GROMACS .gro file of C-alpha atoms in nm:
model
  280
    1UNK     CA    1   9.367   0.347  -4.563
    2UNK     CA    2   9.245   0.410  -4.206
    3UNK     CA    3   8.977   0.648  -4.337
    4UNK     CA    4   8.862   0.388  -4.590
    5UNK     CA    5   8.836   0.119  -4.323
    6UNK     CA    6   8.648   0.355  -4.091
    7UNK     CA    7   8.404   0.441  -4.371
    8UNK     CA    8   8.358   0.072  -4.455
    9UNK     CA    9   8.285  -0.018  -4.091
   10UNK     CA   10   8.041   0.271  -4.061
   11UNK     CA   11   7.862   0.159  -4.377
   12UNK     CA   12   7.825  -0.194  -4.239
   13UNK     CA   13   7.692  -0.056  -3.911
   14UNK     CA   14   7.434   0.159  -4.088
   15UNK     CA   15   7.327  -0.134  -4.306
   16UNK     CA   16   7.284  -0.353  -3.999
   17UNK     CA   17   7.084  -0.080  -3.829
   18UNK     CA   18   6.858  -0.046  -4.132
   19UNK     CA   19   6.801  -0.420  -4.144
   20UNK     CA   20   6.718  -0.424  -3.774
   21UNK     CA   21   6.474  -0.134  -3.817
   22UNK     CA   22   6.300  -0.313  -4.103
   23UNK     CA   23   6.264  -0.626  -3.890
   24UNK     CA   24   6.141  -0.477  -3.565
   25UNK     CA   25   6.083  -0.104  -3.609
   26UNK     CA   26   5.765   0.098  -3.658
   27UNK     CA   27   5.490  -0.058  -3.865
   28UNK     CA   28   5.540   0.161  -4.171
   29UNK     CA   29   5.904   0.049  -4.183
   30UNK     CA   30   5.790  -0.314  -4.183
   31UNK     CA   31   5.546  -0.274  -4.470
   32UNK     CA   32   5.797  -0.063  -4.665
   33UNK     CA   33   6.039  -0.355  -4.632
   34UNK     CA   34   5.776  -0.592  -4.773
   35UNK     CA   35   5.703  -0.765  -4.443
   36UNK     CA   36   5.361  -0.875  -4.327
   37UNK     CA   37   5.140  -0.686  -4.083
   38UNK     CA   38   5.102  -0.909  -3.778
   39UNK     CA   39   4.764  -0.889  -3.602
   40UNK     CA   40   4.740  -1.017  -3.245
   41UNK     CA   41   4.424  -1.143  -3.079
   42UNK     CA   42   4.300  -1.402  -2.832
   43UNK     CA   43   4.030  -1.661  -2.899
   44UNK     CA   44   3.723  -1.440  -2.840
   45UNK     CA   45   3.411  -1.546  -3.035
   46UNK     CA   46   3.265  -1.353  -3.217
   47UNK     CA   47   3.506  -1.063  -3.167
   48UNK     CA   48   3.838  -1.199  -3.291
   49UNK     CA   49   3.940  -1.563  -3.330
   50UNK     CA   50   4.089  -1.812  -3.575
   51UNK     CA   51   3.869  -2.012  -3.810
   52UNK     CA   52   3.920  -2.385  -3.859
   53UNK     CA   53   4.160  -2.312  -4.145
   54UNK     CA   54   4.364  -2.077  -3.926
   55UNK     CA   55   4.247  -1.758  -4.094
   56UNK     CA   56   4.157  -1.463  -3.869
   57UNK     CA   57   3.784  -1.409  -3.831
   58UNK     CA   58   3.539  -1.231  -3.601
   59UNK     CA   59   3.394  -0.883  -3.648
   60UNK     CA   60   3.701  -0.690  -3.524
   61UNK     CA   61   3.934  -0.889  -3.746
   62UNK     CA   62   3.699  -0.847  -4.043
   63UNK     CA   63   3.681  -0.469  -3.993
   64UNK     CA   64   4.060  -0.450  -3.954
   65UNK     CA   65   4.133  -0.653  -4.267
   66UNK     CA   66   3.882  -0.454  -4.473
   67UNK     CA   67   4.034  -0.119  -4.369
   68UNK     CA   68   4.391  -0.240  -4.424
   69UNK     CA   69   4.291  -0.361  -4.770
   70UNK     CA   70   4.152  -0.017  -4.854
   71UNK     CA   71   4.488   0.124  -4.743
   72UNK     CA   72   4.661  -0.116  -4.983
   73UNK     CA   73   4.785  -0.366  -4.723
   74UNK     CA   74   4.689  -0.730  -4.777
   75UNK     CA   75   4.995  -0.917  -4.648
   76UNK     CA   76   4.864  -1.018  -4.305
   77UNK     CA   77   4.995  -1.265  -4.047
   78UNK     CA   78   4.765  -1.371  -3.759
   79UNK     CA   79   4.913  -1.426  -3.412
   80UNK     CA   80   4.684  -1.580  -3.151
   81UNK     CA   81   4.774  -1.552  -2.782
   82UNK     CA   82   4.607  -1.525  -2.441
   83UNK     CA   83   4.425  -1.202  -2.360
   84UNK     CA   84   4.667  -1.106  -2.083
   85UNK     CA   85   4.957  -1.128  -2.328
   86UNK     CA   86   4.819  -0.888  -2.588
   87UNK     CA   87   4.958  -0.553  -2.470
   88UNK     CA   88   5.290  -0.702  -2.352
   89UNK     CA   89   5.319  -0.886  -2.685
   90UNK     CA   90   5.250  -0.572  -2.885
   91UNK     CA   91   5.510  -0.370  -2.700
   92UNK     CA   92   5.760  -0.655  -2.722
   93UNK     CA   93   5.727  -0.654  -3.102
   94UNK     CA   94   5.561  -0.994  -3.138
   95UNK     CA   95   5.282  -0.840  -3.346
   96UNK     CA   96   5.190  -0.496  -3.483
   97UNK     CA   97   4.819  -0.443  -3.412
   98UNK     CA   98   4.592  -0.577  -3.137
   99UNK     CA   99   4.263  -0.675  -3.300
  100UNK     CA  100   4.123  -0.857  -2.996
  101UNK     CA  101   3.829  -0.625  -2.937
  102UNK     CA  102   3.995  -0.426  -2.661
  103UNK     CA  103   3.813  -0.156  -2.467
  104UNK     CA  104   3.979   0.186  -2.473
  105UNK     CA  105   4.068   0.253  -2.109
  106UNK     CA  106   4.285   0.522  -1.949
  107UNK     CA  107   4.529   0.267  -1.806
  108UNK     CA  108   4.569   0.106  -2.149
  109UNK     CA  109   4.606   0.443  -2.321
  110UNK     CA  110   4.923   0.494  -2.118
  111UNK     CA  111   5.080   0.189  -2.282
  112UNK     CA  112   4.940   0.176  -2.637
  113UNK     CA  113   4.795   0.401  -2.906
  114UNK     CA  114   4.433   0.326  -2.990
  115UNK     CA  115   4.254   0.380  -3.319
  116UNK     CA  116   3.926   0.566  -3.319
  117UNK     CA  117   3.652   0.338  -3.178
  118UNK     CA  118   3.482   0.074  -3.391
  119UNK     CA  119   3.206  -0.031  -3.151
  120UNK     CA  120   3.039   0.051  -2.820
  121UNK     CA  121   2.885  -0.183  -2.564
  122UNK     CA  122   2.839  -0.244  -2.194
  123UNK     CA  123   2.889  -0.543  -1.965
  124UNK     CA  124   2.671  -0.847  -1.911
  125UNK     CA  125   2.667  -1.143  -1.675
  126UNK     CA  126   2.663  -1.517  -1.729
  127UNK     CA  127   2.440  -1.673  -1.460
  128UNK     CA  128   2.271  -2.006  -1.388
  129UNK     CA  129   1.937  -2.056  -1.564
  130UNK     CA  130   1.673  -1.847  -1.391
  131UNK     CA  131   1.938  -1.627  -1.224
  132UNK     CA  132   1.858  -1.758  -0.873
  133UNK     CA  133   2.065  -1.489  -0.697
  134UNK     CA  134   1.921  -1.206  -0.905
  135UNK     CA  135   2.262  -1.080  -1.017
  136UNK     CA  136   2.219  -0.813  -1.285
  137UNK     CA  137   2.481  -0.553  -1.182
  138UNK     CA  138   2.804  -0.528  -0.984
  139UNK     CA  139   2.631  -0.388  -0.676
  140UNK     CA  140   2.437  -0.713  -0.650
  141UNK     CA  141   2.764  -0.909  -0.651
  142UNK     CA  142   2.892  -0.692  -0.367
  143UNK     CA  143   2.569  -0.711  -0.166
  144UNK     CA  144   2.533  -1.090  -0.194
  145UNK     CA  145   2.901  -1.178  -0.154
  146UNK     CA  146   2.886  -1.374  -0.479
  147UNK     CA  147   3.201  -1.492  -0.654
  148UNK     CA  148   3.261  -1.349  -1.002
  149UNK     CA  149   3.476  -1.504  -1.272
  150UNK     CA  150   3.614  -1.307  -1.565
  151UNK     CA  151   3.917  -1.297  -1.793
  152UNK     CA  152   4.252  -1.173  -1.672
  153UNK     CA  153   4.290  -0.813  -1.785
  154UNK     CA  154   3.920  -0.770  -1.867
  155UNK     CA  155   3.764  -0.429  -1.791
  156UNK     CA  156   3.504  -0.610  -1.578
  157UNK     CA  157   3.760  -0.638  -1.297
  158UNK     CA  158   3.785  -0.261  -1.256
  159UNK     CA  159   3.409  -0.220  -1.290
  160UNK     CA  160   3.348  -0.474  -1.013
  161UNK     CA  161   3.604  -0.318  -0.780
  162UNK     CA  162   3.452   0.026  -0.841
  163UNK     CA  163   3.123  -0.114  -0.712
  164UNK     CA  164   3.292  -0.239  -0.397
  165UNK     CA  165   3.341  -0.604  -0.491
  166UNK     CA  166   3.633  -0.741  -0.290
  167UNK     CA  167   3.930  -0.867  -0.491
  168UNK     CA  168   3.902  -1.204  -0.314
  169UNK     CA  169   3.560  -1.247  -0.477
  170UNK     CA  170   3.697  -1.196  -0.828
  171UNK     CA  171   3.833  -1.507  -0.999
  172UNK     CA  172   4.062  -1.424  -1.291
  173UNK     CA  173   4.107  -1.687  -1.563
  174UNK     CA  174   4.281  -1.685  -1.904
  175UNK     CA  175   3.967  -1.643  -2.118
  176UNK     CA  176   3.617  -1.748  -2.227
  177UNK     CA  177   3.671  -2.124  -2.214
  178UNK     CA  178   3.780  -2.101  -1.851
  179UNK     CA  179   3.493  -1.864  -1.762
  180UNK     CA  180   3.246  -2.120  -1.894
  181UNK     CA  181   3.423  -2.406  -1.715
  182UNK     CA  182   3.418  -2.221  -1.382
  183UNK     CA  183   3.048  -2.151  -1.413
  184UNK     CA  184   2.960  -2.505  -1.517
  185UNK     CA  185   3.162  -2.648  -1.228
  186UNK     CA  186   2.994  -2.415  -0.977
  187UNK     CA  187   3.322  -2.251  -0.877
  188UNK     CA  188   3.172  -1.907  -0.948
  189UNK     CA  189   2.825  -1.760  -0.913
  190UNK     CA  190   2.849  -1.521  -1.206
  191UNK     CA  191   3.068  -1.471  -1.510
  192UNK     CA  192   3.136  -1.123  -1.649
  193UNK     CA  193   3.219  -1.009  -1.999
  194UNK     CA  194   3.080  -0.823  -2.297
  195UNK     CA  195   2.721  -0.899  -2.404
  196UNK     CA  196   2.838  -1.080  -2.716
  197UNK     CA  197   3.085  -1.297  -2.525
  198UNK     CA  198   2.836  -1.379  -2.251
  199UNK     CA  199   2.564  -1.469  -2.504
  200UNK     CA  200   2.803  -1.698  -2.688
  201UNK     CA  201   2.893  -1.877  -2.365
  202UNK     CA  202   2.529  -1.908  -2.262
  203UNK     CA  203   2.438  -2.053  -2.602
  204UNK     CA  204   2.710  -2.315  -2.562
  205UNK     CA  205   2.603  -2.422  -2.212
  206UNK     CA  206   2.325  -2.656  -2.315
  207UNK     CA  207   2.060  -2.439  -2.150
  208UNK     CA  208   2.221  -2.445  -1.806
  209UNK     CA  209   2.335  -2.082  -1.816
  210UNK     CA  210   2.186  -1.757  -1.942
  211UNK     CA  211   2.295  -1.402  -2.017
  212UNK     CA  212   2.170  -1.094  -1.833
  213UNK     CA  213   2.061  -0.771  -2.002
  214UNK     CA  214   2.342  -0.515  -2.012
  215UNK     CA  215   2.085  -0.235  -1.977
  216UNK     CA  216   2.085  -0.304  -1.602
  217UNK     CA  217   2.451  -0.206  -1.580
  218UNK     CA  218   2.565   0.144  -1.475
  219UNK     CA  219   2.614   0.377  -1.771
  220UNK     CA  220   2.980   0.430  -1.688
  221UNK     CA  221   3.042   0.060  -1.751
  222UNK     CA  222   2.959   0.111  -2.118
  223UNK     CA  223   3.272   0.150  -2.323
  224UNK     CA  224   3.420   0.178  -2.668
  225UNK     CA  225   3.649  -0.072  -2.836
  226UNK     CA  226   3.928  -0.006  -3.081
  227UNK     CA  227   4.250  -0.141  -3.225
  228UNK     CA  228   4.576  -0.094  -3.038
  229UNK     CA  229   4.912   0.001  -3.190
  230UNK     CA  230   5.249   0.086  -3.037
  231UNK     CA  231   5.298   0.452  -2.954
  232UNK     CA  232   5.579   0.464  -3.210
  233UNK     CA  233   5.325   0.399  -3.487
  234UNK     CA  234   5.132   0.728  -3.467
  235UNK     CA  235   5.184   0.789  -3.841
  236UNK     CA  236   5.027   0.455  -3.928
  237UNK     CA  237   4.741   0.512  -3.680
  238UNK     CA  238   4.662   0.846  -3.850
  239UNK     CA  239   4.652   0.674  -4.189
  240UNK     CA  240   4.438   0.392  -4.050
  241UNK     CA  241   4.191   0.633  -3.886
  242UNK     CA  242   4.146   0.821  -4.212
  243UNK     CA  243   4.040   0.500  -4.388
  244UNK     CA  244   3.839   0.382  -4.088
  245UNK     CA  245   3.629   0.700  -4.083
  246UNK     CA  246   3.470   0.620  -4.419
  247UNK     CA  247   3.422   0.252  -4.338
  248UNK     CA  248   3.265   0.241  -3.989
  249UNK     CA  249   2.888   0.237  -4.023
  250UNK     CA  250   2.896   0.205  -4.402
  251UNK     CA  251   2.660  -0.037  -4.572
  252UNK     CA  252   2.964  -0.238  -4.680
  253UNK     CA  253   3.074  -0.283  -4.320
  254UNK     CA  254   2.729  -0.349  -4.176
  255UNK     CA  255   2.669  -0.621  -4.434
  256UNK     CA  256   3.006  -0.782  -4.362
  257UNK     CA  257   2.965  -0.795  -3.981
  258UNK     CA  258   2.593  -0.874  -3.957
  259UNK     CA  259   2.670  -1.247  -3.928
  260UNK     CA  260   2.843  -1.176  -3.594
  261UNK     CA  261   2.541  -0.999  -3.448
  262UNK     CA  262   2.688  -0.651  -3.501
  263UNK     CA  263   2.403  -0.407  -3.564
  264UNK     CA  264   2.349  -0.031  -3.551
  265UNK     CA  265   2.325  -0.042  -3.169
  266UNK     CA  266   2.696  -0.131  -3.156
  267UNK     CA  267   2.810   0.167  -3.362
  268UNK     CA  268   3.052   0.390  -3.166
  269UNK     CA  269   2.870   0.718  -3.225
  270UNK     CA  270   3.052   1.050  -3.200
  271UNK     CA  271   3.292   0.971  -2.913
  272UNK     CA  272   3.660   1.014  -2.998
  273UNK     CA  273   3.950   0.817  -2.857
  274UNK     CA  274   4.108   1.123  -2.696
  275UNK     CA  275   3.791   1.180  -2.489
  276UNK     CA  276   3.750   0.809  -2.411
  277UNK     CA  277   4.108   0.783  -2.282
  278UNK     CA  278   4.042   1.078  -2.051
  279UNK     CA  279   3.705   0.952  -1.924
  280UNK     CA  280   3.738   0.575  -1.902
   0.00000   0.00000   0.00000
C-alpha cells in the first residue's frame, strides 16, 4: 500500500510539473501545449506598435508574424509595455519574443538570445527647425553642453556617453511620446533615436522640429536590430532563423514592409548576430 501511495504522489507531482512547464517553460513547450506565442513590444511607430483595433503592426511585427506563419505558428498574443520593461518582461515570462525593434548590443546579448538581424540603421537627432545649435552628432552635444533626451534603455545613451556627453546632460524618458513632449516644451535641445523614429516625431511636430541626417553619425553608431528570445529557447531561435533566412530581403517581405519606409538600405547585409554581439 505504501508503494502504491508513493507512486500515486509521484505521478501527481510529475503531472503538476508538466503543467507548469507547459504554462511557463521554453517556447516550444508552450506551442506544443497549444498556447499562444506572446510577442512583447513598446509603442514605437513604425517599428512595432498596436493598431487601433489592438492588432500588432509595424515592420518588425509584420516580419515576425510572417516568419512565424511560415513556421506554422499563427496563434499570437500581443503584449504592449514600456521599452525599459521589455527585457525584464521577457525573462520574467510575461511574453516569449521581443519584437520591439531592439538593437543587438553586447550588454543585451548577455541577457537574451537574439535572432539573426532583420535591419540595419544608425542614429539621428530631433532638433528645432533650422537646427540652430548645429547638432548633427554626439560630439556636438558634448562640445555645446546641450541637453539630450532619449528613451530609457535606448542605445543612444551609450553612444552619447562614448562621445563624452555627461550623464547629467542625458534626459531619459519612457518613450517617443515623452521625447516629443520634452522637445516641444524646450526641456531638451536635441532628441535621439533611430532615423525612422526621429522622422516620425518630426512629422508630428507641426513643422516645429526636424530630423538630422544619420550619415553624419560615427560609423560605430550604426547597428543591427533583431528579435530577442530567452536563452532557454535556443531550439526555437534556430528554427526561426532558418525560416528568416529565406524571408529577409525577399520580394514578399519588401512589398509587405514598404509602407513603413523600409527599403533596401535597411537590409542587414552579411553581418551575423554572433559577430554583432562581440562588436557592439
